[in-house]
């Protein structure tokens, strides 16, 4: 009986081991990029990961050196018809004017308060900068985080009537997870505000604040009346994380060249170029918005005029082809667009 | 016979499991801070880790929120009698003058070239800034990395006749490892140059470039004649990572408040204050150089004059005591000073 009991336990152990082995195999066989259609874009990602993580590959990269950078607006989530952060700043104007009533009669605040969309669309870059400075600086870091978080929880995209945080692209979420599962540190490198994106990046993309690089202003360390230290956001630009500012920001914040980079507009051009211009296996990818039905189609590659945001010009398309960057067609490469389950 | 063989394998499995359990226990019983003498400093570290990593603790911190920041010079390695980076800049002057001969007759380069130590000691902060700008900027990031790396491999500390990279403090290396083993992300937050420290931090402390925050200048993205992109180091200060600049730099580069911070001078005051001034279990520690025999003794806490570097004033000592920061006595808290085995 004692032998029988022992044997019974032994078989139990063996069964468990077998089950574990089967599960592991099943897991390995699950397609980590199931939201992608088979094609050159999907294959480029898989080839890159194999070339940099297979120890026998001549282009193998040790785990601690694996860095991938992602633009955000238009690359990880919807940017059309307006960057969510610009929307945030415009919607913060009434609160700012309430605190400083003298602004009500001053441009560009007067125009924003009027609610006249046509007049607002004509605001210059300089006007926009004034609005950004007034709505993104002058408060403590904690106050800003609270305000931005509350806004993101209530605001909805006009077309899908859903929070922006639910309008991320499933295929890109899958790429983020696939790269992380293969030892890559994933970074957001955005022209948007670093502090703004940090408010939600961990919850939405699994990317912690320290892995968000963005347009950043200075802060000033000071004290409350009770002597408690806090940081105030200042209207002093430290990093304009667009165009050449992207590789410059990557150097400042990460300190090494990414092996892979993903973008969708001319603002990402230099980042993609920088990631690709080194030895070894490199991956630079551009998301092309060519799906008017499921999302939007814009950019001259579709023979359509560029929108004010996310300019993907014909020149960028040609450069991508010439330099071996991979263009991702939302229409043909993505099986599904959005990460939220009912879209 | 078949049963016997199976039983044999079963016992084999059981023995393995038992051995593994014993090893795990032995490992758990090994003191992770063996280089520390028992006392309040060692206990403060252990208490902090238990309070933030034990799930049943009311001050438990989820793994993704565990951040610890360390000053470098004087906290992780020797800073006396001169910061290694200042030495680097002074020693780079002949090469800079060789490339730009007109500097030979201009101060402060003339004084540095003279080799007159007394005159060099009298150089002003403005002079030093000129030397830093001339030796740390104007070259590509890659060139700088190569030069700094080569220098660090050949230069030796005048007293110990060893590379600086071998003069790190074993007890602090043990703290870095202990915190990392408990899910903490460890950062260097240094007044030294971010790019300089990044050259060796991974090899010397196991801290990757992206976890080094330091005094940082801008870079400019440009192209070689062959169209290859590269970054040039510019004499434009983006972050002066000292005093209030430390919490400001932490916000810029990490985006959240550290749970623990370690320093050794007035330049670290605000970082320690910032780390401590929030709810939950917090740890702020100051290394006191009070061991003239094994290292150095300086700072008014010993009744000795402050050196030019690493000023640990009586006021800082009093503030530490008043605010619950823990002062580490190198003399009494550290069993051994250096990480290199034969020191």
PDB file of N, CA and C in Angstrom, chain B residues 24-95:
ATOM      1  N   UNK B  24      17.583  27.347  -0.943  1.00  0.00           N
ATOM      2  CA  UNK B  24      16.812  28.589  -0.888  1.00  0.00           C
ATOM      3  C   UNK B  24      16.860  29.178   0.511  1.00  0.00           C
ATOM      4  N   UNK B  25      16.745  28.288   1.502  1.00  0.00           N
ATOM      5  CA  UNK B  25      16.780  28.743   2.877  1.00  0.00           C
ATOM      6  C   UNK B  25      18.158  29.318   3.217  1.00  0.00           C
ATOM      7  N   UNK B  26      19.189  28.612   2.769  1.00  0.00           N
ATOM      8  CA  UNK B  26      20.558  29.058   3.047  1.00  0.00           C
ATOM      9  C   UNK B  26      20.777  30.429   2.425  1.00  0.00           C
ATOM     10  N   UNK B  27      20.239  30.589   1.209  1.00  0.00           N
ATOM     11  CA  UNK B  27      20.398  31.852   0.503  1.00  0.00           C
ATOM     12  C   UNK B  27      19.699  32.971   1.269  1.00  0.00           C
ATOM     13  N   UNK B  28      18.479  32.657   1.746  1.00  0.00           N
ATOM     14  CA  UNK B  28      17.707  33.664   2.467  1.00  0.00           C
ATOM     15  C   UNK B  28      18.422  34.064   3.748  1.00  0.00           C
ATOM     16  N   UNK B  29      19.174  33.112   4.309  1.00  0.00           N
ATOM     17  CA  UNK B  29      19.831  33.412   5.578  1.00  0.00           C
ATOM     18  C   UNK B  29      21.151  34.150   5.403  1.00  0.00           C
ATOM     19  N   UNK B  30      21.676  34.214   4.178  1.00  0.00           N
ATOM     20  CA  UNK B  30      22.904  34.958   3.934  1.00  0.00           C
ATOM     21  C   UNK B  30      22.601  36.442   4.129  1.00  0.00           C
ATOM     22  N   UNK B  31      23.450  37.130   4.853  1.00  0.00           N
ATOM     23  CA  UNK B  31      23.219  38.552   5.120  1.00  0.00           C
ATOM     24  C   UNK B  31      23.508  39.358   3.856  1.00  0.00           C
ATOM     25  N   UNK B  32      22.500  39.997   3.269  1.00  0.00           N
ATOM     26  CA  UNK B  32      22.747  40.766   2.041  1.00  0.00           C
ATOM     27  C   UNK B  32      23.558  42.029   2.326  1.00  0.00           C
ATOM     28  N   UNK B  33      23.652  42.423   3.573  1.00  0.00           N
ATOM     29  CA  UNK B  33      24.444  43.610   3.945  1.00  0.00           C
ATOM     30  C   UNK B  33      25.618  43.189   4.844  1.00  0.00           C
ATOM     31  N   UNK B  34      26.314  42.131   4.414  1.00  0.00           N
ATOM     32  CA  UNK B  34      27.400  41.575   5.228  1.00  0.00           C
ATOM     33  C   UNK B  34      28.541  42.561   5.442  1.00  0.00           C
ATOM     34  N   UNK B  35      28.666  43.544   4.548  1.00  0.00           N
ATOM     35  CA  UNK B  35      29.762  44.509   4.686  1.00  0.00           C
ATOM     36  C   UNK B  35      29.426  45.623   5.686  1.00  0.00           C
ATOM     37  N   UNK B  36      28.237  45.557   6.267  1.00  0.00           N
ATOM     38  CA  UNK B  36      27.826  46.557   7.252  1.00  0.00           C
ATOM     39  C   UNK B  36      27.920  45.983   8.665  1.00  0.00           C
ATOM     40  N   UNK B  37      28.390  46.798   9.601  1.00  0.00           N
ATOM     41  CA  UNK B  37      28.314  46.420  11.009  1.00  0.00           C
ATOM     42  C   UNK B  37      26.874  46.577  11.475  1.00  0.00           C
ATOM     43  N   UNK B  38      26.467  45.762  12.449  1.00  0.00           N
ATOM     44  CA  UNK B  38      25.128  45.938  13.013  1.00  0.00           C
ATOM     45  C   UNK B  38      25.051  47.304  13.673  1.00  0.00           C
ATOM     46  N   UNK B  39      23.938  47.975  13.503  1.00  0.00           N
ATOM     47  CA  UNK B  39      23.788  49.306  14.074  1.00  0.00           C
ATOM     48  C   UNK B  39      22.584  49.988  13.459  1.00  0.00           C
ATOM     49  N   UNK B  40      22.299  51.218  13.850  1.00  0.00           N
ATOM     50  CA  UNK B  40      21.083  51.895  13.370  1.00  0.00           C
ATOM     51  C   UNK B  40      21.046  52.106  11.857  1.00  0.00           C
ATOM     52  N   UNK B  41      22.206  52.340  11.222  1.00  0.00           N
ATOM     53  CA  UNK B  41      22.202  52.583   9.768  1.00  0.00           C
ATOM     54  C   UNK B  41      21.785  51.316   9.023  1.00  0.00           C
ATOM     55  N   UNK B  42      22.444  50.215   9.324  1.00  0.00           N
ATOM     56  CA  UNK B  42      22.095  48.936   8.683  1.00  0.00           C
ATOM     57  C   UNK B  42      20.632  48.588   8.965  1.00  0.00           C
ATOM     58  N   UNK B  43      20.226  48.779  10.220  1.00  0.00           N
ATOM     59  CA  UNK B  43      18.855  48.437  10.599  1.00  0.00           C
ATOM     60  C   UNK B  43      17.841  49.293   9.840  1.00  0.00           C
ATOM     61  N   UNK B  44      18.185  50.569   9.633  1.00  0.00           N
ATOM     62  CA  UNK B  44      17.266  51.478   8.924  1.00  0.00           C
ATOM     63  C   UNK B  44      17.018  50.980   7.498  1.00  0.00           C
ATOM     64  N   UNK B  45      18.059  50.472   6.847  1.00  0.00           N
ATOM     65  CA  UNK B  45      17.922  49.959   5.476  1.00  0.00           C
ATOM     66  C   UNK B  45      17.034  48.714   5.463  1.00  0.00           C
ATOM     67  N   UNK B  46      17.322  47.806   6.384  1.00  0.00           N
ATOM     68  CA  UNK B  46      16.552  46.556   6.448  1.00  0.00           C
ATOM     69  C   UNK B  46      15.082  46.849   6.774  1.00  0.00           C
ATOM     70  N   UNK B  47      14.851  47.738   7.741  1.00  0.00           N
ATOM     71  CA  UNK B  47      13.474  48.096   8.112  1.00  0.00           C
ATOM     72  C   UNK B  47      12.722  48.707   6.933  1.00  0.00           C
ATOM     73  N   UNK B  48      13.428  49.585   6.203  1.00  0.00           N
ATOM     74  CA  UNK B  48      12.800  50.237   5.047  1.00  0.00           C
ATOM     75  C   UNK B  48      12.375  49.207   4.002  1.00  0.00           C
ATOM     76  N   UNK B  49      13.275  48.276   3.700  1.00  0.00           N
ATOM     77  CA  UNK B  49      12.958  47.269   2.681  1.00  0.00           C
ATOM     78  C   UNK B  49      11.795  46.397   3.142  1.00  0.00           C
ATOM     79  N   UNK B  50      11.799  46.010   4.414  1.00  0.00           N
ATOM     80  CA  UNK B  50      10.691  45.184   4.910  1.00  0.00           C
ATOM     81  C   UNK B  50       9.373  45.953   4.853  1.00  0.00           C
ATOM     82  N   UNK B  51       9.415  47.226   5.243  1.00  0.00           N
ATOM     83  CA  UNK B  51       8.188  48.032   5.309  1.00  0.00           C
ATOM     84  C   UNK B  51       7.591  48.297   3.933  1.00  0.00           C
ATOM     85  N   UNK B  52       8.432  48.256   2.877  1.00  0.00           N
ATOM     86  CA  UNK B  52       7.912  48.580   1.542  1.00  0.00           C
ATOM     87  C   UNK B  52       7.707  47.351   0.659  1.00  0.00           C
ATOM     88  N   UNK B  53       8.231  46.189   1.075  1.00  0.00           N
ATOM     89  CA  UNK B  53       8.110  45.008   0.206  1.00  0.00           C
ATOM     90  C   UNK B  53       7.278  43.885   0.810  1.00  0.00           C
ATOM     91  N   UNK B  54       6.982  43.957   2.100  1.00  0.00           N
ATOM     92  CA  UNK B  54       6.139  42.945   2.732  1.00  0.00           C
ATOM     93  C   UNK B  54       4.677  43.303   2.437  1.00  0.00           C
ATOM     94  N   UNK B  55       3.988  42.404   1.732  1.00  0.00           N
ATOM     95  CA  UNK B  55       2.625  42.695   1.288  1.00  0.00           C
ATOM     96  C   UNK B  55       1.677  43.010   2.437  1.00  0.00           C
ATOM     97  N   UNK B  56       1.978  42.516   3.620  1.00  0.00           N
ATOM     98  CA  UNK B  56       1.082  42.760   4.753  1.00  0.00           C
ATOM     99  C   UNK B  56       1.403  44.086   5.453  1.00  0.00           C
ATOM    100  N   UNK B  57       2.465  44.754   5.001  1.00  0.00           N
ATOM    101  CA  UNK B  57       2.840  46.030   5.625  1.00  0.00           C
ATOM    102  C   UNK B  57       1.891  47.145   5.176  1.00  0.00           C
ATOM    103  N   UNK B  58       1.495  48.030   6.097  1.00  0.00           N
ATOM    104  CA  UNK B  58       0.610  49.138   5.692  1.00  0.00           C
ATOM    105  C   UNK B  58       1.301  50.124   4.745  1.00  0.00           C
ATOM    106  N   UNK B  59       2.635  50.063   4.696  1.00  0.00           N
ATOM    107  CA  UNK B  59       3.379  50.956   3.802  1.00  0.00           C
ATOM    108  C   UNK B  59       3.966  50.204   2.598  1.00  0.00           C
ATOM    109  N   UNK B  60       3.348  49.073   2.262  1.00  0.00           N
ATOM    110  CA  UNK B  60       3.786  48.272   1.109  1.00  0.00           C
ATOM    111  C   UNK B  60       3.764  49.115  -0.176  1.00  0.00           C
ATOM    112  N   UNK B  61       4.793  48.961  -0.999  1.00  0.00           N
ATOM    113  CA  UNK B  61       4.865  49.664  -2.295  1.00  0.00           C
ATOM    114  C   UNK B  61       4.906  48.610  -3.409  1.00  0.00           C
ATOM    115  N   UNK B  62       3.972  48.657  -4.378  1.00  0.00           N
ATOM    116  CA  UNK B  62       4.025  47.690  -5.485  1.00  0.00           C
ATOM    117  C   UNK B  62       5.367  47.781  -6.213  1.00  0.00           C
ATOM    118  N   UNK B  63       5.822  46.656  -6.754  1.00  0.00           N
ATOM    119  CA  UNK B  63       7.168  46.583  -7.338  1.00  0.00           C
ATOM    120  C   UNK B  63       7.418  47.698  -8.352  1.00  0.00           C
ATOM    121  N   UNK B  64       6.417  48.047  -9.178  1.00  0.00           N
ATOM    122  CA  UNK B  64       6.669  49.032 -10.228  1.00  0.00           C
ATOM    123  C   UNK B  64       6.857  50.436  -9.676  1.00  0.00           C
ATOM    124  N   UNK B  65       6.576  50.649  -8.393  1.00  0.00           N
ATOM    125  CA  UNK B  65       6.737  51.984  -7.811  1.00  0.00           C
ATOM    126  C   UNK B  65       7.988  52.145  -6.959  1.00  0.00           C
ATOM    127  N   UNK B  66       8.853  51.153  -6.967  1.00  0.00           N
ATOM    128  CA  UNK B  66      10.032  51.183  -6.083  1.00  0.00           C
ATOM    129  C   UNK B  66      11.235  51.849  -6.748  1.00  0.00           C
ATOM    130  N   UNK B  67      11.560  53.034  -6.270  1.00  0.00           N
ATOM    131  CA  UNK B  67      12.637  53.834  -6.866  1.00  0.00           C
ATOM    132  C   UNK B  67      13.617  54.254  -5.773  1.00  0.00           C
ATOM    133  N   UNK B  68      14.897  54.039  -6.019  1.00  0.00           N
ATOM    134  CA  UNK B  68      15.933  54.501  -5.087  1.00  0.00           C
ATOM    135  C   UNK B  68      16.983  55.289  -5.856  1.00  0.00           C
ATOM    136  N   UNK B  69      17.380  56.453  -5.320  1.00  0.00           N
ATOM    137  CA  UNK B  69      18.339  57.309  -6.022  1.00  0.00           C
ATOM    138  C   UNK B  69      19.615  57.473  -5.189  1.00  0.00           C
ATOM    139  N   UNK B  70      20.745  57.461  -5.872  1.00  0.00           N
ATOM    140  CA  UNK B  70      22.051  57.546  -5.220  1.00  0.00           C
ATOM    141  C   UNK B  70      22.890  58.643  -5.853  1.00  0.00           C
ATOM    142  N   UNK B  71      23.361  59.561  -5.015  1.00  0.00           N
ATOM    143  CA  UNK B  71      24.427  60.441  -5.466  1.00  0.00           C
ATOM    144  C   UNK B  71      25.645  59.567  -5.788  1.00  0.00           C
ATOM    145  N   UNK B  72      26.573  60.069  -6.588  1.00  0.00           N
ATOM    146  CA  UNK B  72      27.736  59.228  -6.887  1.00  0.00           C
ATOM    147  C   UNK B  72      29.008  59.627  -6.130  1.00  0.00           C
ATOM    148  N   UNK B  73      29.612  60.769  -6.491  1.00  0.00           N
ATOM    149  CA  UNK B  73      30.900  61.143  -5.894  1.00  0.00           C
ATOM    150  C   UNK B  73      30.768  61.308  -4.374  1.00  0.00           C
ATOM    151  N   UNK B  74      31.512  60.534  -3.629  1.00  0.00           N
ATOM    152  CA  UNK B  74      31.472  60.614  -2.169  1.00  0.00           C
ATOM    153  C   UNK B  74      30.394  59.745  -1.545  1.00  0.00           C
ATOM    154  N   UNK B  75      29.470  59.250  -2.375  1.00  0.00           N
ATOM    155  CA  UNK B  75      28.414  58.376  -1.857  1.00  0.00           C
ATOM    156  C   UNK B  75      28.640  56.940  -2.327  1.00  0.00           C
ATOM    157  N   UNK B  76      29.007  56.794  -3.596  1.00  0.00           N
ATOM    158  CA  UNK B  76      29.266  55.450  -4.127  1.00  0.00           C
ATOM    159  C   UNK B  76      30.757  55.191  -4.333  1.00  0.00           C
ATOM    160  N   UNK B  77      31.531  56.280  -4.550  1.00  0.00           N
ATOM    161  CA  UNK B  77      32.973  56.101  -4.679  1.00  0.00           C
ATOM    162  C   UNK B  77      33.692  57.348  -4.180  1.00  0.00           C
ATOM    163  N   UNK B  78      35.036  57.255  -4.116  1.00  0.00           N
ATOM    164  CA  UNK B  78      35.881  58.307  -3.549  1.00  0.00           C
ATOM    165  C   UNK B  78      35.763  59.609  -4.336  1.00  0.00           C
ATOM    166  N   UNK B  79      35.616  60.734  -3.625  1.00  0.00           N
ATOM    167  CA  UNK B  79      35.548  62.034  -4.292  1.00  0.00           C
ATOM    168  C   UNK B  79      36.738  62.915  -3.905  1.00  0.00           C
ATOM    169  N   UNK B  80      37.508  62.488  -2.911  1.00  0.00           N
ATOM    170  CA  UNK B  80      38.593  63.295  -2.371  1.00  0.00           C
ATOM    171  C   UNK B  80      39.925  62.878  -2.979  1.00  0.00           C
ATOM    172  N   UNK B  81      40.848  63.742  -3.293  1.00  0.00           N
ATOM    173  CA  UNK B  81      40.782  65.188  -3.087  1.00  0.00           C
ATOM    174  C   UNK B  81      40.120  65.931  -4.257  1.00  0.00           C
ATOM    175  N   UNK B  82      39.727  65.211  -5.312  1.00  0.00           N
ATOM    176  CA  UNK B  82      39.155  65.892  -6.476  1.00  0.00           C
ATOM    177  C   UNK B  82      38.197  64.950  -7.197  1.00  0.00           C
ATOM    178  N   UNK B  83      37.047  65.491  -7.653  1.00  0.00           N
ATOM    179  CA  UNK B  83      36.134  64.667  -8.446  1.00  0.00           C
ATOM    180  C   UNK B  83      36.888  64.108  -9.646  1.00  0.00           C
ATOM    181  N   UNK B  84      36.653  62.834  -9.943  1.00  0.00           N
ATOM    182  CA  UNK B  84      37.366  62.222 -11.068  1.00  0.00           C
ATOM    183  C   UNK B  84      37.077  62.953 -12.376  1.00  0.00           C
ATOM    184  N   UNK B  85      35.863  63.477 -12.505  1.00  0.00           N
ATOM    185  CA  UNK B  85      35.546  64.134 -13.775  1.00  0.00           C
ATOM    186  C   UNK B  85      36.304  65.446 -13.945  1.00  0.00           C
ATOM    187  N   UNK B  86      36.545  66.150 -12.841  1.00  0.00           N
ATOM    188  CA  UNK B  86      37.325  67.393 -12.926  1.00  0.00           C
ATOM    189  C   UNK B  86      38.749  67.037 -13.367  1.00  0.00           C
ATOM    190  N   UNK B  87      39.268  65.946 -12.789  1.00  0.00           N
ATOM    191  CA  UNK B  87      40.584  65.444 -13.186  1.00  0.00           C
ATOM    192  C   UNK B  87      40.590  65.150 -14.690  1.00  0.00           C
ATOM    193  N   UNK B  88      39.541  64.480 -15.151  1.00  0.00           N
ATOM    194  CA  UNK B  88      39.429  64.148 -16.571  1.00  0.00           C
ATOM    195  C   UNK B  88      39.517  65.408 -17.430  1.00  0.00           C
ATOM    196  N   UNK B  89      38.746  66.427 -17.037  1.00  0.00           N
ATOM    197  CA  UNK B  89      38.706  67.656 -17.836  1.00  0.00           C
ATOM    198  C   UNK B  89      40.079  68.327 -17.848  1.00  0.00           C
ATOM    199  N   UNK B  90      40.729  68.388 -16.687  1.00  0.00           N
ATOM    200  CA  UNK B  90      42.056  69.007 -16.622  1.00  0.00           C
ATOM    201  C   UNK B  90      43.046  68.240 -17.502  1.00  0.00           C
ATOM    202  N   UNK B  91      42.965  66.930 -17.463  1.00  0.00           N
ATOM    203  CA  UNK B  91      43.908  66.122 -18.242  1.00  0.00           C
ATOM    204  C   UNK B  91      43.604  66.135 -19.739  1.00  0.00           C
ATOM    205  N   UNK B  92      42.390  66.529 -20.110  1.00  0.00           N
ATOM    206  CA  UNK B  92      42.045  66.626 -21.521  1.00  0.00           C
ATOM    207  C   UNK B  92      42.545  67.938 -22.139  1.00  0.00           C
ATOM    208  N   UNK B  93      42.910  68.907 -21.280  1.00  0.00           N
ATOM    209  CA  UNK B  93      43.273  70.241 -21.790  1.00  0.00           C
ATOM    210  C   UNK B  93      44.395  70.195 -22.844  1.00  0.00           C
ATOM    211  N   UNK B  94      45.498  69.464 -22.627  1.00  0.00           N
ATOM    212  CA  UNK B  94      46.544  69.441 -23.666  1.00  0.00           C
ATOM    213  C   UNK B  94      46.014  68.998 -25.035  1.00  0.00           C
ATOM    214  N   UNK B  95      45.156  67.993 -25.056  1.00  0.00           N
ATOM    215  CA  UNK B  95      44.604  67.527 -26.341  1.00  0.00           C
ATOM    216  C   UNK B  95      43.744  68.610 -26.989  1.00  0.00           C
TER     217      UNK B  95
END
